[in-house]
Amino acid sequence: MSVIDNVYGVLFEPVNTFRYLKDNKPYGQAILLLVLILSITTVFQTAQLKNTAPLMPDKFSEGIILFAVMSAIMSLLSIFFLSGFVSLLSEMFWGKANAGGVLTTTCFASLPAVLAPPLAYAATITGVEWIGVIFSLLIAIWVFILQLLGIREALEVSTGQATLLIFMPLIILVFVLICIAVLFAITYKGF
């Protein structure tokens, strides 16, 4: 399938498209799409930050651009890490792994996210920021559902298992932070 077929499929026939993506794993298309999404997001976030902070000194504008670019790079790296981690967890718990399938489906599932920054920016410059927040929230829910479907299809697990896999890294992070806090409290009790 071509990129356009995959994009159309993710938007209008996500389950069948994710089944195709998990088997064929078009890494080039997936990474290219994600980089395009992150680039568009970076441009609009930078414009929105500059528009909402006109009183900031000029030195901060370089920082805003650097922050936006670093956010895009971290997003790209995190999707690789989380795809592998989710696949590893799935293999540990249910004996099903497909890191490449998870990577391609989650990259394509991020497609609706390209709409959020332009809509939020348009809402900001028209003075109705609250509409931008609502659009961003709805798009985030849409992306979450697509990622859930993508992980479910890539790993061939149930919807409940896919949901658990999505939240498992967050659960593990919270658990580790609580353990660190407890150890810190025990160690420095009199401090």
PDB file of C-alpha atoms in Angstrom:
ATOM      1  CA  MET A   1       0.000   0.000   0.000  1.00  0.00           C
ATOM      2  CA  SER A   2       1.121   3.545  -0.639  1.00  0.00           C
ATOM      3  CA  VAL A   3       1.504   6.205   2.034  1.00  0.00           C
ATOM      4  CA  ILE A   4      -1.774   7.785   0.946  1.00  0.00           C
ATOM      5  CA  ASP A   5      -3.579   4.442   1.214  1.00  0.00           C
ATOM      6  CA  ASN A   6      -2.160   3.924   4.703  1.00  0.00           C
ATOM      7  CA  VAL A   7      -3.068   7.456   5.809  1.00  0.00           C
ATOM      8  CA  TYR A   8      -6.594   7.076   4.449  1.00  0.00           C
ATOM      9  CA  GLY A   9      -6.880   3.661   6.080  1.00  0.00           C
ATOM     10  CA  VAL A  10      -5.759   4.906   9.494  1.00  0.00           C
ATOM     11  CA  LEU A  11      -8.343   7.677   9.392  1.00  0.00           C
ATOM     12  CA  PHE A  12     -11.283   5.708   7.995  1.00  0.00           C
ATOM     13  CA  GLU A  13     -10.510   1.970   8.378  1.00  0.00           C
ATOM     14  CA  PRO A  14      -8.022   1.820  11.242  1.00  0.00           C
ATOM     15  CA  VAL A  15      -8.356  -1.829  12.286  1.00  0.00           C
ATOM     16  CA  ASN A  16      -7.787  -3.279   8.803  1.00  0.00           C
ATOM     17  CA  THR A  17      -4.983  -0.813   8.128  1.00  0.00           C
ATOM     18  CA  PHE A  18      -3.241  -1.627  11.418  1.00  0.00           C
ATOM     19  CA  ARG A  19      -3.451  -5.339  10.551  1.00  0.00           C
ATOM     20  CA  TYR A  20      -1.707  -4.584   7.275  1.00  0.00           C
ATOM     21  CA  LEU A  21       0.889  -2.341   8.945  1.00  0.00           C
ATOM     22  CA  LYS A  22       1.774  -4.870  11.652  1.00  0.00           C
ATOM     23  CA  ASP A  23       2.588  -7.506   9.049  1.00  0.00           C
ATOM     24  CA  ASN A  24       4.296  -5.373   6.395  1.00  0.00           C
ATOM     25  CA  LYS A  25       5.979  -2.830   8.701  1.00  0.00           C
ATOM     26  CA  PRO A  26       6.657   0.070   6.310  1.00  0.00           C
ATOM     27  CA  TYR A  27       9.256   1.657   8.601  1.00  0.00           C
ATOM     28  CA  GLY A  28      10.231   4.350   6.119  1.00  0.00           C
ATOM     29  CA  GLN A  29       6.646   5.548   5.719  1.00  0.00           C
ATOM     30  CA  ALA A  30       6.030   5.423   9.470  1.00  0.00           C
ATOM     31  CA  ILE A  31       9.148   7.370  10.441  1.00  0.00           C
ATOM     32  CA  LEU A  32       8.660   9.874   7.614  1.00  0.00           C
ATOM     33  CA  LEU A  33       5.064  10.461   8.707  1.00  0.00           C
ATOM     34  CA  LEU A  34       6.091  10.898  12.345  1.00  0.00           C
ATOM     35  CA  VAL A  35       8.878  13.338  11.426  1.00  0.00           C
ATOM     36  CA  LEU A  36       6.411  15.303   9.285  1.00  0.00           C
ATOM     37  CA  ILE A  37       3.886  15.417  12.150  1.00  0.00           C
ATOM     38  CA  LEU A  38       6.568  16.512  14.620  1.00  0.00           C
ATOM     39  CA  SER A  39       7.891  19.165  12.209  1.00  0.00           C
ATOM     40  CA  ILE A  40       4.450  20.684  11.692  1.00  0.00           C
ATOM     41  CA  THR A  41       3.827  20.542  15.426  1.00  0.00           C
ATOM     42  CA  THR A  42       7.157  22.263  16.126  1.00  0.00           C
ATOM     43  CA  VAL A  43       6.433  25.096  13.686  1.00  0.00           C
ATOM     44  CA  PHE A  44       2.981  25.812  15.097  1.00  0.00           C
ATOM     45  CA  GLN A  45       4.026  25.437  18.738  1.00  0.00           C
ATOM     46  CA  THR A  46       6.887  27.867  18.180  1.00  0.00           C
ATOM     47  CA  ALA A  47       4.548  30.348  16.506  1.00  0.00           C
ATOM     48  CA  GLN A  48       1.998  29.957  19.291  1.00  0.00           C
ATOM     49  CA  LEU A  49       4.613  30.443  22.019  1.00  0.00           C
ATOM     50  CA  LYS A  50       5.953  33.543  20.288  1.00  0.00           C
ATOM     51  CA  ASN A  51       2.423  34.876  19.805  1.00  0.00           C
ATOM     52  CA  THR A  52       1.425  34.341  23.436  1.00  0.00           C
ATOM     53  CA  ALA A  53       4.636  35.801  24.853  1.00  0.00           C
ATOM     54  CA  PRO A  54       5.313  39.033  22.924  1.00  0.00           C
ATOM     55  CA  LEU A  55       6.778  40.781  25.961  1.00  0.00           C
ATOM     56  CA  MET A  56       9.623  38.312  26.359  1.00  0.00           C
ATOM     57  CA  PRO A  57      13.156  39.488  25.540  1.00  0.00           C
ATOM     58  CA  ASP A  58      14.594  38.468  22.168  1.00  0.00           C
ATOM     59  CA  LYS A  59      16.987  36.020  23.823  1.00  0.00           C
ATOM     60  CA  PHE A  60      14.027  33.901  24.854  1.00  0.00           C
ATOM     61  CA  SER A  61      12.886  33.443  21.262  1.00  0.00           C
ATOM     62  CA  GLU A  62      15.967  31.329  20.563  1.00  0.00           C
ATOM     63  CA  GLY A  63      15.135  29.302  23.644  1.00  0.00           C
ATOM     64  CA  ILE A  64      11.580  28.777  22.443  1.00  0.00           C
ATOM     65  CA  ILE A  65      12.806  27.400  19.128  1.00  0.00           C
ATOM     66  CA  LEU A  66      15.363  25.180  20.855  1.00  0.00           C
ATOM     67  CA  PHE A  67      12.711  23.931  23.272  1.00  0.00           C
ATOM     68  CA  ALA A  68      10.327  23.081  20.428  1.00  0.00           C
ATOM     69  CA  VAL A  69      13.018  21.249  18.443  1.00  0.00           C
ATOM     70  CA  MET A  70      14.188  19.307  21.515  1.00  0.00           C
ATOM     71  CA  SER A  71      10.577  18.339  22.254  1.00  0.00           C
ATOM     72  CA  ALA A  72      10.233  16.938  18.739  1.00  0.00           C
ATOM     73  CA  ILE A  73      13.495  14.989  19.039  1.00  0.00           C
ATOM     74  CA  MET A  74      12.489  13.579  22.440  1.00  0.00           C
ATOM     75  CA  SER A  75       9.091  12.577  21.035  1.00  0.00           C
ATOM     76  CA  LEU A  76      10.784  10.715  18.198  1.00  0.00           C
ATOM     77  CA  LEU A  77      13.159   8.915  20.557  1.00  0.00           C
ATOM     78  CA  SER A  78      10.428   8.105  23.060  1.00  0.00           C
ATOM     79  CA  ILE A  79       8.234   6.406  20.456  1.00  0.00           C
ATOM     80  CA  PHE A  80      11.125   4.038  19.648  1.00  0.00           C
ATOM     81  CA  PHE A  81      11.750   3.305  23.316  1.00  0.00           C
ATOM     82  CA  LEU A  82       8.087   2.872  24.221  1.00  0.00           C
ATOM     83  CA  SER A  83       7.401   0.624  21.217  1.00  0.00           C
ATOM     84  CA  GLY A  84      10.155  -1.723  22.299  1.00  0.00           C
ATOM     85  CA  PHE A  85       9.150  -1.538  25.952  1.00  0.00           C
ATOM     86  CA  VAL A  86       5.468  -2.246  25.242  1.00  0.00           C
ATOM     87  CA  SER A  87       6.456  -5.171  23.019  1.00  0.00           C
ATOM     88  CA  LEU A  88       8.754  -6.512  25.749  1.00  0.00           C
ATOM     89  CA  LEU A  89       5.997  -6.254  28.363  1.00  0.00           C
ATOM     90  CA  SER A  90       3.593  -8.035  26.029  1.00  0.00           C
ATOM     91  CA  GLU A  91       6.097 -10.815  25.489  1.00  0.00           C
ATOM     92  CA  MET A  92       6.702 -11.159  29.232  1.00  0.00           C
ATOM     93  CA  PHE A  93       3.007 -11.304  30.146  1.00  0.00           C
ATOM     94  CA  TRP A  94       1.324 -12.887  27.118  1.00  0.00           C
ATOM     95  CA  GLY A  95       4.151 -14.298  24.996  1.00  0.00           C
ATOM     96  CA  LYS A  96       3.407 -11.956  22.083  1.00  0.00           C
ATOM     97  CA  ALA A  97       6.007  -9.541  20.741  1.00  0.00           C
ATOM     98  CA  ASN A  98       6.141  -7.358  17.638  1.00  0.00           C
ATOM     99  CA  ALA A  99       8.177  -4.224  18.334  1.00  0.00           C
ATOM    100  CA  GLY A 100       8.295  -3.287  14.650  1.00  0.00           C
ATOM    101  CA  GLY A 101       4.537  -3.642  14.333  1.00  0.00           C
ATOM    102  CA  VAL A 102       3.991  -1.537  17.441  1.00  0.00           C
ATOM    103  CA  LEU A 103       6.364   1.118  16.086  1.00  0.00           C
ATOM    104  CA  THR A 104       4.652   1.371  12.694  1.00  0.00           C
ATOM    105  CA  THR A 105       1.115   1.339  14.079  1.00  0.00           C
ATOM    106  CA  THR A 106       1.843   3.945  16.757  1.00  0.00           C
ATOM    107  CA  CYS A 107       3.576   6.216  14.234  1.00  0.00           C
ATOM    108  CA  PHE A 108       0.571   6.033  11.929  1.00  0.00           C
ATOM    109  CA  ALA A 109      -1.835   6.339  14.877  1.00  0.00           C
ATOM    110  CA  SER A 110      -0.249   9.706  15.678  1.00  0.00           C
ATOM    111  CA  LEU A 111      -1.556  11.103  12.390  1.00  0.00           C
ATOM    112  CA  PRO A 112      -4.536  13.073  13.807  1.00  0.00           C
ATOM    113  CA  ALA A 113      -2.116  14.887  16.135  1.00  0.00           C
ATOM    114  CA  VAL A 114      -1.063  16.993  13.149  1.00  0.00           C
ATOM    115  CA  LEU A 115      -4.406  18.813  13.422  1.00  0.00           C
ATOM    116  CA  ALA A 116      -4.046  19.975  17.036  1.00  0.00           C
ATOM    117  CA  PRO A 117      -1.327  22.661  16.745  1.00  0.00           C
ATOM    118  CA  PRO A 118      -2.819  24.490  13.732  1.00  0.00           C
ATOM    119  CA  LEU A 119      -6.270  24.482  15.332  1.00  0.00           C
ATOM    120  CA  ALA A 120      -4.883  25.641  18.685  1.00  0.00           C
ATOM    121  CA  TYR A 121      -2.860  28.374  16.962  1.00  0.00           C
ATOM    122  CA  ALA A 122      -5.888  29.526  14.961  1.00  0.00           C
ATOM    123  CA  ALA A 123      -7.922  29.641  18.168  1.00  0.00           C
ATOM    124  CA  THR A 124      -5.176  31.648  19.897  1.00  0.00           C
ATOM    125  CA  ILE A 125      -4.853  34.294  17.200  1.00  0.00           C
ATOM    126  CA  THR A 126      -8.640  34.671  17.000  1.00  0.00           C
ATOM    127  CA  GLY A 127      -8.873  35.094  20.776  1.00  0.00           C
ATOM    128  CA  VAL A 128     -10.869  31.944  21.575  1.00  0.00           C
ATOM    129  CA  GLU A 129      -8.184  29.812  23.220  1.00  0.00           C
ATOM    130  CA  TRP A 130     -10.747  27.602  24.939  1.00  0.00           C
ATOM    131  CA  ILE A 131     -11.857  26.200  21.573  1.00  0.00           C
ATOM    132  CA  GLY A 132      -8.243  25.266  20.869  1.00  0.00           C
ATOM    133  CA  VAL A 133      -8.096  23.430  24.185  1.00  0.00           C
ATOM    134  CA  ILE A 134     -11.271  21.495  23.343  1.00  0.00           C
ATOM    135  CA  PHE A 135      -9.947  20.607  19.870  1.00  0.00           C
ATOM    136  CA  SER A 136      -6.634  19.488  21.357  1.00  0.00           C
ATOM    137  CA  LEU A 137      -8.390  17.327  23.941  1.00  0.00           C
ATOM    138  CA  LEU A 138     -10.625  15.676  21.336  1.00  0.00           C
ATOM    139  CA  ILE A 139      -7.664  15.019  19.057  1.00  0.00           C
ATOM    140  CA  ALA A 140      -5.669  13.559  21.973  1.00  0.00           C
ATOM    141  CA  ILE A 141      -8.539  11.155  22.679  1.00  0.00           C
ATOM    142  CA  TRP A 142      -8.674  10.228  18.980  1.00  0.00           C
ATOM    143  CA  VAL A 143      -4.910   9.539  18.925  1.00  0.00           C
ATOM    144  CA  PHE A 144      -5.160   7.497  22.148  1.00  0.00           C
ATOM    145  CA  ILE A 145      -7.920   5.330  20.670  1.00  0.00           C
ATOM    146  CA  LEU A 146      -5.959   4.828  17.446  1.00  0.00           C
ATOM    147  CA  GLN A 147      -2.825   3.901  19.401  1.00  0.00           C
ATOM    148  CA  LEU A 148      -4.851   1.473  21.495  1.00  0.00           C
ATOM    149  CA  LEU A 149      -6.217  -0.158  18.336  1.00  0.00           C
ATOM    150  CA  GLY A 150      -2.741  -0.194  16.775  1.00  0.00           C
ATOM    151  CA  ILE A 151      -1.129  -1.884  19.774  1.00  0.00           C
ATOM    152  CA  ARG A 152      -4.017  -4.334  20.014  1.00  0.00           C
ATOM    153  CA  GLU A 153      -3.643  -5.331  16.369  1.00  0.00           C
ATOM    154  CA  ALA A 154       0.176  -5.323  16.318  1.00  0.00           C
ATOM    155  CA  LEU A 155       0.461  -7.611  19.335  1.00  0.00           C
ATOM    156  CA  GLU A 156      -2.767  -9.556  18.749  1.00  0.00           C
ATOM    157  CA  VAL A 157      -3.964  -9.006  22.313  1.00  0.00           C
ATOM    158  CA  SER A 158      -7.354  -8.031  23.711  1.00  0.00           C
ATOM    159  CA  THR A 159      -8.424  -4.414  24.100  1.00  0.00           C
ATOM    160  CA  GLY A 160      -8.049  -4.692  27.886  1.00  0.00           C
ATOM    161  CA  GLN A 161      -4.532  -6.070  27.546  1.00  0.00           C
ATOM    162  CA  ALA A 162      -3.621  -3.306  25.087  1.00  0.00           C
ATOM    163  CA  THR A 163      -4.970  -0.705  27.523  1.00  0.00           C
ATOM    164  CA  LEU A 164      -2.876  -2.209  30.311  1.00  0.00           C
ATOM    165  CA  LEU A 165       0.184  -2.166  28.044  1.00  0.00           C
ATOM    166  CA  ILE A 166      -0.334   1.522  27.270  1.00  0.00           C
ATOM    167  CA  PHE A 167      -0.558   2.463  30.947  1.00  0.00           C
ATOM    168  CA  MET A 168       2.073  -0.007  32.210  1.00  0.00           C
ATOM    169  CA  PRO A 169       5.086   2.311  31.608  1.00  0.00           C
ATOM    170  CA  LEU A 170       3.318   5.063  33.567  1.00  0.00           C
ATOM    171  CA  ILE A 171       2.411   2.632  36.357  1.00  0.00           C
ATOM    172  CA  ILE A 172       6.008   1.399  36.528  1.00  0.00           C
ATOM    173  CA  LEU A 173       7.342   4.978  36.572  1.00  0.00           C
ATOM    174  CA  VAL A 174       5.004   5.966  39.413  1.00  0.00           C
ATOM    175  CA  PHE A 175       5.986   2.823  41.349  1.00  0.00           C
ATOM    176  CA  VAL A 176       9.709   3.560  40.918  1.00  0.00           C
ATOM    177  CA  LEU A 177       9.244   7.199  41.983  1.00  0.00           C
ATOM    178  CA  ILE A 178       7.309   6.108  45.082  1.00  0.00           C
ATOM    179  CA  CYS A 179      10.066   3.626  45.954  1.00  0.00           C
ATOM    180  CA  ILE A 180      12.713   6.330  45.531  1.00  0.00           C
ATOM    181  CA  ALA A 181      10.696   8.722  47.702  1.00  0.00           C
ATOM    182  CA  VAL A 182      10.294   6.071  50.415  1.00  0.00           C
ATOM    183  CA  LEU A 183      14.004   5.229  50.323  1.00  0.00           C
ATOM    184  CA  PHE A 184      14.878   8.916  50.468  1.00  0.00           C
ATOM    185  CA  ALA A 185      12.514   9.424  53.415  1.00  0.00           C
ATOM    186  CA  ILE A 186      13.954   6.421  55.277  1.00  0.00           C
ATOM    187  CA  THR A 187      17.555   7.392  54.570  1.00  0.00           C
ATOM    188  CA  TYR A 188      17.227  11.071  55.449  1.00  0.00           C
ATOM    189  CA  LYS A 189      14.676  10.750  58.232  1.00  0.00           C
ATOM    190  CA  GLY A 190      16.442  13.213  60.517  1.00  0.00           C
ATOM    191  CA  PHE A 191      17.591  15.556  57.764  1.00  0.00           C
TER     192      PHE A 191
END
